[in-house]
mmCIF file of C-alpha atoms in Angstrom:
data_model
loop_
_atom_site.group_PDB
_atom_site.id
_atom_site.type_symbol
_atom_site.label_atom_id
_atom_site.label_comp_id
_atom_site.label_asym_id
_atom_site.label_seq_id
_atom_site.Cartn_x
_atom_site.Cartn_y
_atom_site.Cartn_z
ATOM 1 C CA MET T 1 -15.001 2.866 -11.373
ATOM 2 C CA ASN T 2 -12.402 4.220 -13.798
ATOM 3 C CA LYS T 3 -12.159 1.581 -16.540
ATOM 4 C CA THR T 4 -8.829 2.934 -17.801
ATOM 5 C CA ASN T 5 -7.271 2.512 -14.373
ATOM 6 C CA ILE T 6 -8.713 -1.000 -14.137
ATOM 7 C CA ARG T 7 -7.154 -1.945 -17.480
ATOM 8 C CA ARG T 8 -3.793 -0.491 -16.468
ATOM 9 C CA LEU T 9 -3.893 -2.223 -13.104
ATOM 10 C CA MET T 10 -4.770 -5.565 -14.689
ATOM 11 C CA GLY T 11 -2.099 -5.046 -17.345
ATOM 12 C CA GLY T 12 0.498 -4.316 -14.687
ATOM 13 C CA TYR T 13 -0.432 -7.415 -12.709
ATOM 14 C CA PHE T 14 -0.392 -9.540 -15.883
ATOM 15 C CA LEU T 15 3.000 -8.355 -17.133
ATOM 16 C CA TYR T 16 4.654 -8.513 -13.729
ATOM 17 C CA GLU T 17 3.399 -12.032 -13.049
ATOM 18 C CA SER T 18 4.293 -13.177 -16.578
ATOM 19 C CA GLY T 19 7.849 -12.043 -15.983
ATOM 20 C CA ARG T 20 7.980 -13.576 -12.512
ATOM 21 C CA ALA T 21 6.622 -16.953 -13.656
ATOM 22 C CA MET T 22 8.886 -17.128 -16.704
ATOM 23 C CA TYR T 23 11.922 -16.206 -14.604
ATOM 24 C CA PHE T 24 11.006 -18.785 -11.941
ATOM 25 C CA VAL T 25 10.446 -21.627 -14.413
ATOM 26 C CA LEU T 26 13.718 -20.923 -16.212
ATOM 27 C CA ILE T 27 15.879 -20.576 -13.116
ATOM 28 C CA THR T 28 14.432 -23.473 -11.093
ATOM 29 C CA TRP T 29 14.616 -25.840 -14.063
ATOM 30 C CA PHE T 30 18.162 -24.797 -14.906
ATOM 31 C CA LEU T 31 19.207 -24.999 -11.230
ATOM 32 C CA TYR T 32 17.942 -28.558 -10.756
ATOM 33 C CA GLN T 33 19.230 -29.824 -14.098
ATOM 34 C CA TRP T 34 22.653 -28.385 -13.324
ATOM 35 C CA THR T 35 22.971 -29.528 -9.687
ATOM 36 C CA GLU T 36 20.675 -32.602 -9.718
ATOM 37 C CA ASP T 37 20.145 -31.931 -6.004
ATOM 38 C CA ALA T 38 16.719 -30.981 -4.609
ATOM 39 C CA LEU T 39 18.407 -29.436 -1.573
ATOM 40 C CA TYR T 40 19.478 -26.475 -3.725
ATOM 41 C CA THR T 41 15.852 -26.074 -4.796
ATOM 42 C CA GLY T 42 14.780 -25.958 -1.162
ATOM 43 C CA LEU T 43 17.482 -23.403 -0.366
ATOM 44 C CA PHE T 44 16.488 -21.365 -3.427
ATOM 45 C CA VAL T 45 12.857 -21.215 -2.279
ATOM 46 C CA SER T 46 13.740 -20.600 1.374
ATOM 47 C CA PHE T 47 16.620 -18.131 1.110
ATOM 48 C CA GLY T 48 14.681 -15.987 -1.335
ATOM 49 C CA PHE T 49 12.421 -14.903 1.506
ATOM 50 C CA ILE T 50 15.043 -14.339 4.209
ATOM 51 C CA PRO T 51 15.517 -10.586 3.496
ATOM 52 C CA GLY T 52 11.753 -10.168 3.770
ATOM 53 C CA LEU T 53 11.872 -11.244 7.400
ATOM 54 C CA PHE T 54 13.681 -7.982 8.137
ATOM 55 C CA SER T 55 12.361 -5.692 5.401
ATOM 56 C CA ASN T 56 8.619 -6.368 5.500
ATOM 57 C CA VAL T 57 7.829 -4.432 8.668
ATOM 58 C CA ILE T 58 9.881 -1.514 7.318
ATOM 59 C CA PHE T 59 8.226 -1.684 3.908
ATOM 60 C CA GLY T 60 4.803 -1.656 5.564
ATOM 61 C CA VAL T 61 5.490 1.682 7.254
ATOM 62 C CA LEU T 62 7.011 3.061 4.039
ATOM 63 C CA VAL T 63 3.872 2.146 2.108
ATOM 64 C CA ASP T 64 1.671 3.901 4.684
ATOM 65 C CA ARG T 65 3.889 7.013 4.676
ATOM 66 C CA SER T 66 4.848 7.331 1.002
ATOM 67 C CA ASN T 67 3.443 7.477 -2.510
ATOM 68 C CA ARG T 68 2.439 3.878 -3.301
ATOM 69 C CA LYS T 69 2.835 4.202 -7.051
ATOM 70 C CA LYS T 70 6.392 5.524 -6.720
ATOM 71 C CA LEU T 71 7.302 2.643 -4.417
ATOM 72 C CA ALA T 72 5.896 0.099 -6.904
ATOM 73 C CA ARG T 73 7.935 1.745 -9.663
ATOM 74 C CA LEU T 74 11.086 1.621 -7.508
ATOM 75 C CA ALA T 75 10.545 -2.095 -6.834
ATOM 76 C CA GLY T 76 10.124 -2.727 -10.541
ATOM 77 C CA MET T 77 13.372 -0.937 -11.352
ATOM 78 C CA ILE T 78 15.284 -2.941 -8.714
ATOM 79 C CA SER T 79 14.006 -6.177 -10.272
ATOM 80 C CA ILE T 80 15.067 -5.044 -13.747
ATOM 81 C CA ILE T 81 18.589 -4.112 -12.608
ATOM 82 C CA CYS T 82 18.976 -7.458 -10.804
ATOM 83 C CA LEU T 83 17.869 -9.381 -13.902
ATOM 84 C CA VAL T 84 20.257 -7.437 -16.128
ATOM 85 C CA LEU T 85 23.169 -8.307 -13.831
ATOM 86 C CA LEU T 86 22.085 -11.967 -13.620
ATOM 87 C CA THR T 87 21.866 -12.163 -17.404
ATOM 88 C CA GLY T 88 25.328 -10.630 -17.655
ATOM 89 C CA ALA T 89 26.667 -13.326 -15.310
ATOM 90 C CA PHE T 90 25.254 -16.053 -17.571
ATOM 91 C CA VAL T 91 26.676 -14.382 -20.671
ATOM 92 C CA GLY T 92 30.088 -14.100 -18.997
ATOM 93 C CA GLY T 93 30.055 -17.719 -17.821
ATOM 94 C CA PHE T 94 29.955 -16.837 -14.108
ATOM 95 C CA GLU T 95 26.805 -18.804 -13.262
ATOM 96 C CA HIS T 96 26.768 -20.572 -9.889
ATOM 97 C CA PRO T 97 23.970 -21.938 -7.648
ATOM 98 C CA TRP T 98 24.667 -19.404 -4.919
ATOM 99 C CA LEU T 99 24.703 -16.564 -7.438
ATOM 100 C CA MET T 100 21.207 -17.587 -8.550
ATOM 101 C CA ILE T 101 20.071 -17.873 -4.930
ATOM 102 C CA THR T 102 21.467 -14.399 -4.130
ATOM 103 C CA ALA T 103 19.781 -12.884 -7.178
ATOM 104 C CA HIS T 104 16.528 -14.534 -6.132
ATOM 105 C CA MET T 105 16.834 -12.980 -2.672
ATOM 106 C CA ILE T 106 17.006 -9.544 -4.297
ATOM 107 C CA MET T 107 14.092 -10.332 -6.611
ATOM 108 C CA GLN T 108 11.937 -11.534 -3.729
ATOM 109 C CA THR T 109 12.806 -8.462 -1.641
ATOM 110 C CA ALA T 110 11.763 -6.207 -4.510
ATOM 111 C CA GLY T 111 8.554 -8.200 -4.782
ATOM 112 C CA SER T 112 7.987 -7.684 -1.051
ATOM 113 C CA LEU T 113 7.912 -3.951 -1.740
ATOM 114 C CA PHE T 114 5.999 -4.149 -5.033
ATOM 115 C CA ARG T 115 3.045 -6.214 -3.799
ATOM 116 C CA PRO T 116 2.013 -4.251 -0.655
ATOM 117 C CA SER T 117 2.573 -0.998 -2.556
ATOM 118 C CA LEU T 118 0.228 -2.117 -5.307
ATOM 119 C CA GLN T 119 -2.322 -3.597 -2.884
ATOM 120 C CA ALA T 120 -2.415 -0.383 -0.863
ATOM 121 C CA LEU T 121 -2.620 1.602 -4.110
ATOM 122 C CA VAL T 122 -5.681 -0.420 -5.135
ATOM 123 C CA ALA T 123 -7.369 0.388 -1.822
ATOM 124 C CA GLU T 124 -6.544 4.072 -2.432
ATOM 125 C CA VAL T 125 -7.694 4.263 -6.057
ATOM 126 C CA PHE T 126 -10.918 2.225 -5.913
ATOM 127 C CA PRO T 127 -13.956 2.470 -3.566
ATOM 128 C CA LYS T 128 -14.081 0.071 -0.615
ATOM 129 C CA ASP T 129 -17.200 -1.817 -1.746
ATOM 130 C CA SER T 130 -15.475 -2.619 -5.066
ATOM 131 C CA LEU T 131 -12.400 -4.227 -3.481
ATOM 132 C CA PRO T 132 -13.607 -7.868 -3.562
ATOM 133 C CA ARG T 133 -14.322 -7.519 -7.286
ATOM 134 C CA ILE T 134 -11.050 -5.691 -8.006
ATOM 135 C CA PHE T 135 -8.952 -8.184 -6.032
ATOM 136 C CA SER T 136 -10.732 -11.083 -7.714
ATOM 137 C CA TRP T 137 -10.039 -9.569 -11.154
ATOM 138 C CA SER T 138 -6.465 -8.765 -10.222
ATOM 139 C CA GLY T 139 -6.053 -12.343 -9.010
ATOM 140 C CA SER T 140 -7.328 -13.536 -12.380
ATOM 141 C CA ALA T 141 -4.941 -11.191 -14.220
ATOM 142 C CA THR T 142 -2.095 -12.389 -12.008
ATOM 143 C CA VAL T 143 -2.659 -16.071 -12.622
ATOM 144 C CA THR T 144 -3.312 -15.464 -16.326
ATOM 145 C CA GLY T 145 0.100 -13.828 -16.441
ATOM 146 C CA SER T 146 1.514 -16.755 -14.496
ATOM 147 C CA LEU T 147 -0.051 -19.146 -17.008
ATOM 148 C CA ALA T 148 1.424 -17.299 -19.970
ATOM 149 C CA GLY T 149 4.827 -16.869 -18.325
ATOM 150 C CA ALA T 150 5.078 -20.468 -17.125
ATOM 151 C CA ALA T 151 4.008 -21.908 -20.476
ATOM 152 C CA ALA T 152 6.418 -19.676 -22.352
ATOM 153 C CA GLY T 153 9.190 -20.435 -19.838
ATOM 154 C CA GLY T 154 8.741 -24.172 -20.311
ATOM 155 C CA VAL T 155 8.995 -23.792 -24.083
ATOM 156 C CA LEU T 156 11.918 -21.373 -23.936
ATOM 157 C CA ALA T 157 13.841 -23.667 -21.557
ATOM 158 C CA GLY T 158 13.950 -26.258 -24.308
ATOM 159 C CA LEU T 159 14.492 -23.930 -27.279
ATOM 160 C CA LEU T 160 16.613 -20.945 -26.257
ATOM 161 C CA SER T 161 19.558 -20.277 -24.002
ATOM 162 C CA VAL T 162 18.815 -19.006 -20.509
ATOM 163 C CA GLU T 163 20.492 -15.684 -21.383
ATOM 164 C CA THR T 164 18.174 -15.019 -24.345
ATOM 165 C CA SER T 165 15.134 -16.052 -22.313
ATOM 166 C CA LEU T 166 16.065 -13.664 -19.491
ATOM 167 C CA PHE T 167 16.070 -10.744 -21.950
ATOM 168 C CA ILE T 168 12.385 -11.494 -22.537
ATOM 169 C CA VAL T 169 11.803 -11.569 -18.782
ATOM 170 C CA ILE T 170 13.435 -8.144 -18.448
ATOM 171 C CA SER T 171 11.105 -6.688 -21.081
ATOM 172 C CA LEU T 172 8.063 -7.998 -19.206
ATOM 173 C CA TYR T 173 9.187 -6.401 -15.939
ATOM 174 C CA ALA T 174 9.832 -3.135 -17.778
ATOM 175 C CA GLY T 175 6.337 -3.258 -19.285
ATOM 176 C CA ALA T 176 4.757 -3.875 -15.878
ATOM 177 C CA THR T 177 6.604 -0.952 -14.307
ATOM 178 C CA ALA T 178 5.600 1.401 -17.118
ATOM 179 C CA THR T 179 1.946 0.283 -16.995
ATOM 180 C CA ILE T 180 1.594 0.848 -13.251
ATOM 181 C CA GLN T 181 3.141 4.288 -13.696
ATOM 182 C CA MET T 182 0.276 5.198 -16.073
ATOM 183 C CA ILE T 183 -2.440 4.729 -13.413
ATOM 184 C CA ARG T 184 -4.067 8.115 -12.820
ATOM 185 C CA TYR T 185 -5.636 9.139 -9.483
ATOM 186 C CA THR T 186 -5.454 11.770 -6.753
ATOM 187 C CA PRO T 187 -2.941 10.571 -4.137
ATOM 188 C CA VAL T 188 -3.821 10.813 -0.461
ATOM 189 C CA ASP T 189 -1.866 13.557 1.296
ATOM 190 C CA MET T 190 0.671 11.452 3.181
ATOM 191 C CA LYS T 191 1.866 14.432 5.218
ATOM 192 C CA ASN T 192 -1.519 14.683 6.917
ATOM 193 C CA ARG T 193 -1.565 10.944 7.527
ATOM 194 C CA ARG T 194 1.846 10.922 9.202
ATOM 195 C CA ASN T 195 1.007 13.656 11.783
ATOM 196 C CA SER T 196 3.758 13.703 14.431
ATOM 197 C CA SER T 197 4.445 9.971 14.746
ATOM 198 C CA SER T 198 7.971 8.779 14.116
ATOM 199 C CA PHE T 199 8.816 5.920 11.770
ATOM 200 C CA TRP T 200 9.444 3.526 14.678
ATOM 201 C CA ASP T 201 6.261 4.618 16.480
ATOM 202 C CA GLU T 202 4.242 3.797 13.371
ATOM 203 C CA MET T 203 5.930 0.401 13.120
ATOM 204 C CA LYS T 204 4.969 -0.296 16.741
ATOM 205 C CA GLU T 205 1.429 0.925 16.082
ATOM 206 C CA GLY T 206 1.105 -1.753 13.395
ATOM 207 C CA PHE T 207 1.780 -4.543 15.898
ATOM 208 C CA ILE T 208 -0.579 -2.949 18.422
ATOM 209 C CA TYR T 209 -3.286 -2.714 15.760
ATOM 210 C CA VAL T 210 -3.032 -6.452 15.009
ATOM 211 C CA HIS T 211 -3.267 -7.285 18.708
ATOM 212 C CA GLN T 212 -6.368 -5.122 19.058
ATOM 213 C CA ASN T 213 -7.994 -6.740 16.007
ATOM 214 C CA GLN T 214 -7.343 -10.400 16.680
ATOM 215 C CA MET T 215 -9.465 -11.638 13.800
ATOM 216 C CA LEU T 216 -6.480 -10.656 11.658
ATOM 217 C CA TYR T 217 -4.464 -13.446 13.300
ATOM 218 C CA GLY T 218 -6.880 -16.010 11.915
ATOM 219 C CA LEU T 219 -6.775 -14.445 8.459
ATOM 220 C CA PHE T 220 -2.973 -14.364 8.514
ATOM 221 C CA VAL T 221 -2.849 -18.101 9.321
ATOM 222 C CA MET T 222 -5.151 -19.039 6.420
ATOM 223 C CA LEU T 223 -3.351 -16.735 4.012
ATOM 224 C CA MET T 224 -0.025 -18.121 5.210
ATOM 225 C CA LEU T 225 -1.128 -21.666 4.347
ATOM 226 C CA GLY T 226 -2.288 -20.527 0.919
ATOM 227 C CA GLN T 227 1.004 -18.768 0.189
ATOM 228 C CA LEU T 228 3.139 -21.571 1.633
ATOM 229 C CA THR T 229 1.385 -24.113 -0.582
ATOM 230 C CA PHE T 230 1.597 -21.788 -3.579
ATOM 231 C CA HIS T 231 5.331 -21.050 -3.301
ATOM 232 C CA THR T 232 6.332 -24.578 -2.315
ATOM 233 C CA THR T 233 4.355 -26.044 -5.214
ATOM 234 C CA LEU T 234 6.038 -23.693 -7.661
ATOM 235 C CA GLY T 235 9.462 -24.296 -6.151
ATOM 236 C CA PHE T 236 9.345 -28.105 -6.140
ATOM 237 C CA LEU T 237 7.348 -28.604 -9.328
ATOM 238 C CA SER T 238 10.545 -28.882 -11.369
ATOM 239 C CA VAL T 239 11.880 -31.587 -9.032
ATOM 240 C CA TYR T 240 8.518 -33.396 -9.057
ATOM 241 C CA THR T 241 8.350 -33.351 -12.858
ATOM 242 C CA SER T 242 11.939 -34.398 -13.479
ATOM 243 C CA SER T 243 12.607 -36.935 -10.717
ATOM 244 C CA HIS T 244 9.128 -38.311 -9.946
ATOM 245 C CA LEU T 245 7.197 -38.140 -13.230
ATOM 246 C CA LYS T 246 10.395 -38.483 -15.329
ATOM 247 C CA GLU T 247 9.161 -35.845 -17.792
ATOM 248 C CA THR T 248 10.716 -32.959 -19.736
ATOM 249 C CA ALA T 249 10.820 -29.171 -19.334
ATOM 250 C CA LEU T 250 7.836 -28.905 -21.687
ATOM 251 C CA VAL T 251 5.674 -31.008 -19.337
ATOM 252 C CA TYR T 252 7.015 -28.945 -16.430
ATOM 253 C CA GLY T 253 5.819 -25.777 -18.145
ATOM 254 C CA MET T 254 2.444 -27.373 -18.897
ATOM 255 C CA LEU T 255 1.984 -28.472 -15.278
ATOM 256 C CA ASP T 256 2.887 -24.975 -14.101
ATOM 257 C CA SER T 257 0.389 -23.592 -16.620
ATOM 258 C CA THR T 258 -2.310 -25.963 -15.363
ATOM 259 C CA PHE T 259 -1.627 -24.728 -11.849
ATOM 260 C CA SER T 260 -2.193 -21.208 -13.189
ATOM 261 C CA ILE T 261 -5.379 -22.205 -15.053
ATOM 262 C CA GLY T 262 -6.849 -23.168 -11.691
ATOM 263 C CA GLY T 263 -6.041 -19.649 -10.526
ATOM 264 C CA ILE T 264 -7.643 -18.082 -13.607
ATOM 265 C CA PHE T 265 -10.835 -20.056 -13.053
ATOM 266 C CA ALA T 266 -10.809 -18.970 -9.403
ATOM 267 C CA GLY T 267 -10.621 -15.343 -10.517
ATOM 268 C CA LEU T 268 -13.509 -15.758 -12.939
ATOM 269 C CA ILE T 269 -15.856 -17.337 -10.401
ATOM 270 C CA GLY T 270 -14.485 -15.584 -7.319
ATOM 271 C CA THR T 271 -17.605 -13.447 -6.741
ATOM 272 C CA TRP T 272 -19.866 -16.508 -7.086
ATOM 273 C CA TRP T 273 -17.626 -18.526 -4.732
ATOM 274 C CA TRP T 274 -17.765 -15.685 -2.185
ATOM 275 C CA ALA T 275 -21.589 -15.617 -2.303
ATOM 276 C CA LYS T 276 -21.883 -19.417 -2.268
ATOM 277 C CA CYS T 277 -19.516 -20.176 0.614
ATOM 278 C CA GLN T 278 -20.143 -17.065 2.724
ATOM 279 C CA ASN T 279 -18.378 -17.357 6.085
ATOM 280 C CA ARG T 280 -17.093 -20.861 5.181
ATOM 281 C CA ILE T 281 -15.066 -19.512 2.284
ATOM 282 C CA GLY T 282 -11.779 -20.402 4.006
ATOM 283 C CA VAL T 283 -12.944 -23.929 4.848
ATOM 284 C CA TRP T 284 -14.001 -24.870 1.309
ATOM 285 C CA SER T 285 -11.036 -23.159 -0.353
ATOM 286 C CA LEU T 286 -8.563 -25.061 1.818
ATOM 287 C CA LEU T 287 -10.470 -28.326 1.230
ATOM 288 C CA LEU T 288 -10.011 -27.873 -2.530
ATOM 289 C CA THR T 289 -6.299 -27.319 -1.920
ATOM 290 C CA ALA T 290 -6.107 -30.450 0.256
ATOM 291 C CA ALA T 291 -7.788 -32.535 -2.446
ATOM 292 C CA GLY T 292 -5.180 -31.457 -5.013
ATOM 293 C CA LEU T 293 -2.309 -32.133 -2.619
ATOM 294 C CA ALA T 294 -3.652 -35.613 -1.885
ATOM 295 C CA ILE T 295 -3.733 -36.455 -5.600
ATOM 296 C CA VAL T 296 -0.182 -35.307 -6.394
ATOM 297 C CA SER T 297 1.158 -36.976 -3.236
ATOM 298 C CA PHE T 298 0.064 -40.449 -4.265
ATOM 299 C CA THR T 299 -0.028 -40.558 -8.070
ATOM 300 C CA THR T 300 2.603 -41.370 -10.662
ATOM 301 C CA LEU T 301 0.176 -40.805 -13.554
ATOM 302 C CA VAL T 302 0.702 -37.588 -15.490
ATOM 303 C CA PRO T 303 -3.041 -36.962 -16.221
ATOM 304 C CA LEU T 304 -3.882 -37.251 -12.501
ATOM 305 C CA ALA T 305 -0.975 -34.936 -11.676
ATOM 306 C CA PHE T 306 -2.524 -32.329 -13.991
ATOM 307 C CA LEU T 307 -5.836 -32.640 -12.103
ATOM 308 C CA GLY T 308 -4.077 -32.337 -8.754
ATOM 309 C CA PHE T 309 -2.191 -29.180 -9.676
ATOM 310 C CA LEU T 310 -5.371 -27.690 -11.172
ATOM 311 C CA LEU T 311 -7.143 -28.120 -7.821
ATOM 312 C CA ILE T 312 -4.183 -26.731 -5.884
ATOM 313 C CA GLY T 313 -4.159 -23.664 -8.142
ATOM 314 C CA LEU T 314 -7.914 -23.227 -7.714
ATOM 315 C CA GLY T 315 -7.895 -23.560 -3.930
ATOM 316 C CA THR T 316 -4.821 -21.442 -3.204
ATOM 317 C CA SER T 317 -6.084 -18.667 -5.500
ATOM 318 C CA PHE T 318 -9.397 -18.523 -3.641
ATOM 319 C CA VAL T 319 -7.486 -18.256 -0.371
ATOM 320 C CA ARG T 320 -5.002 -15.664 -1.602
ATOM 321 C CA ALA T 321 -7.444 -13.372 -3.440
ATOM 322 C CA LEU T 322 -10.681 -13.566 -1.468
ATOM 323 C CA LEU T 323 -9.334 -13.807 2.063
ATOM 324 C CA GLN T 324 -6.961 -10.986 1.185
ATOM 325 C CA SER T 325 -10.056 -8.954 0.322
ATOM 326 C CA VAL T 326 -11.505 -9.786 3.732
ATOM 327 C CA GLN T 327 -8.287 -8.636 5.367
ATOM 328 C CA GLN T 328 -8.278 -5.340 3.443
ATOM 329 C CA MET T 329 -11.941 -4.698 4.306
ATOM 330 C CA ALA T 330 -11.281 -5.490 7.974
ATOM 331 C CA THR T 331 -8.315 -3.078 8.119
ATOM 332 C CA ASP T 332 -8.424 0.654 8.716
ATOM 333 C CA SER T 333 -7.087 2.436 5.622
ATOM 334 C CA ARG T 334 -4.288 4.011 7.710
ATOM 335 C CA PHE T 335 -2.833 0.523 8.283
ATOM 336 C CA HIS T 336 -3.205 -1.091 4.840
ATOM 337 C CA GLY T 337 0.516 -1.059 4.102
ATOM 338 C CA ARG T 338 1.571 -2.292 7.520
ATOM 339 C CA MET T 339 -1.001 -5.091 7.590
ATOM 340 C CA SER T 340 -0.056 -6.210 4.066
ATOM 341 C CA SER T 341 3.597 -6.360 5.060
ATOM 342 C CA LEU T 342 2.921 -8.163 8.346
ATOM 343 C CA ARG T 343 0.861 -10.700 6.403
ATOM 344 C CA MET T 344 3.768 -11.160 4.006
ATOM 345 C CA LEU T 345 6.131 -11.495 6.978
ATOM 346 C CA CYS T 346 4.075 -14.463 8.226
ATOM 347 C CA ASN T 347 3.933 -15.945 4.718
ATOM 348 C CA GLN T 348 7.636 -15.621 4.061
ATOM 349 C CA THR T 349 8.682 -16.859 7.497
ATOM 350 C CA SER T 350 6.778 -20.072 6.829
ATOM 351 C CA VAL T 351 8.610 -20.547 3.513
ATOM 352 C CA VAL T 352 12.029 -19.738 5.029
ATOM 353 C CA VAL T 353 11.526 -22.286 7.818
ATOM 354 C CA THR T 354 10.086 -25.083 5.683
ATOM 355 C CA GLY T 355 12.114 -24.639 2.471
ATOM 356 C CA PRO T 356 15.343 -26.356 3.624
ATOM 357 C CA LEU T 357 13.324 -29.047 5.417
ATOM 358 C CA PHE T 358 11.336 -29.772 2.276
ATOM 359 C CA GLY T 359 14.595 -29.767 0.299
ATOM 360 C CA VAL T 360 16.056 -32.461 2.547
ATOM 361 C CA LEU T 361 12.826 -34.486 2.385
ATOM 362 C CA ALA T 362 12.689 -34.270 -1.414
ATOM 363 C CA SER T 363 16.365 -35.184 -1.720
ATOM 364 C CA SER T 364 16.033 -38.176 0.619
ATOM 365 C CA TYR T 365 12.511 -39.484 -0.024
ATOM 366 C CA GLY T 366 11.283 -37.845 -3.232
ATOM 367 C CA ALA T 367 9.216 -34.777 -4.127
ATOM 368 C CA PRO T 368 5.797 -36.372 -3.302
ATOM 369 C CA VAL T 369 6.724 -36.293 0.409
ATOM 370 C CA VAL T 370 6.820 -32.489 0.193
ATOM 371 C CA PHE T 371 3.222 -32.372 -1.029
ATOM 372 C CA LEU T 372 2.171 -34.914 1.602
ATOM 373 C CA SER T 373 3.667 -32.645 4.288
ATOM 374 C CA LEU T 374 1.718 -29.712 2.876
ATOM 375 C CA LEU T 375 -1.437 -31.831 2.961
ATOM 376 C CA LEU T 376 -1.024 -32.350 6.704
ATOM 377 C CA LEU T 377 -0.555 -28.610 7.283
ATOM 378 C CA VAL T 378 -3.539 -27.647 5.131
ATOM 379 C CA THR T 379 -5.743 -30.207 6.909
ATOM 380 C CA GLY T 380 -4.934 -28.418 10.161
ATOM 381 C CA GLY T 381 -5.762 -25.152 8.392
ATOM 382 C CA VAL T 382 -9.252 -26.437 7.541
ATOM 383 C CA ILE T 383 -9.941 -26.869 11.256
ATOM 384 C CA TRP T 384 -8.595 -23.373 11.951
ATOM 385 C CA ALA T 385 -10.762 -21.922 9.146
ATOM 386 C CA HIS T 386 -13.837 -23.591 10.668
ATOM 387 C CA ILE T 387 -13.132 -21.842 13.982
ATOM 388 C CA GLN T 388 -12.548 -18.535 12.196
ATOM 389 C CA SER T 389 -15.832 -18.834 10.279
ATOM 390 C CA LYS T 390 -17.791 -18.585 13.545
ATOM 391 C CA ARG T 391 -16.472 -15.121 14.421
ATOM 392 C CA PRO T 392 -19.283 -12.513 14.207
ATOM 393 C CA THR T 393 -16.929 -9.900 12.704
ATOM 394 C CA PHE T 394 -15.882 -12.313 9.965
ATOM 395 C CA LYS T 395 -19.519 -13.069 9.098
ATOM 396 C CA GLN T 396 -20.355 -9.362 9.015
ATOM 397 C CA ILE T 397 -17.560 -8.514 6.587
ATOM 398 C CA ILE T 398 -18.527 -11.349 4.221
ATOM 399 C CA LYS T 399 -22.185 -10.295 4.173
ATOM 400 C CA SER T 400 -21.395 -6.587 3.687
ATOM 401 C CA ALA T 401 -19.627 -7.153 0.342
#
């Protein structure tokens, strides 16, 4: 494997996730402190994914038909422009909850293009038998960036104005875009891959491919639960810290960082976890997540809350990185972009549907009820993962890596 490309890939993941985590901590904390209404937090989390419900299937075909690195660069530039305009609104005194929600919708849409582009690029640059290792490392780089960004965001929220902090976020996104651009490889000839199929025919082929490879349905469900828990935890952590634990922005940043530390540890031991759990990798990963959710649902003690979020970060990172590797290995290379985007469509639909509901629950009954609701969903996911683990194709893919 090309070590220079690995370093650039990991650097791009780290910088992008640092910027995303810092931006998210700053905006969600500021939004809740300003409105003092968890419903806006739920709408912020939910509405951010609404454009993805329409764009993901289109982005998937674009990724399979176009240069993946150029698409990732385009997504990075869109994020930078959006952040510059948002910062300008804060400087000019035009901040408003719906302005922040609208900006977040644009940021999430750009992310919906960036992530499948980069995932498909990884599958194009590196050999297939190296993908579990690369995705595990990239997961570690991602959560390390999230740790750094969340910790810095928590500190900056208490020290600097949101405008000054957002300038730092912009620089991180710019660094990520430039780093990904420096990856060197020989692109696949997309003209030969397109043959005579139209854009809409290729979109339809993606849905047909999923139906013909039904194991992907099971993977999408498990990955959806991992992503739903991940995004909901991040979204409602500010509400949980402020209204339930009665703590400051610094503790919020530390809890977010602890959540990320779980992800870093998952990246470091991902290969061992894969070998240890084998076909039950989904079962044990979701059980770890359920254990963390149970702790944060019922505790008011800050040290126990740290343990709970550590376990949630560990479990969701195993699900998101390792089962994503299974999905990539189970997918024909011609459909990597479309399958990544369909997976994201499932993930984002779950967040769009549950976000407002969780917002109402948190506003009426407190943030712990949100995590209790997630616990019930993840418990159902453990049963689903047990069924999935018995599929011969699933076992074969796990053993082949």
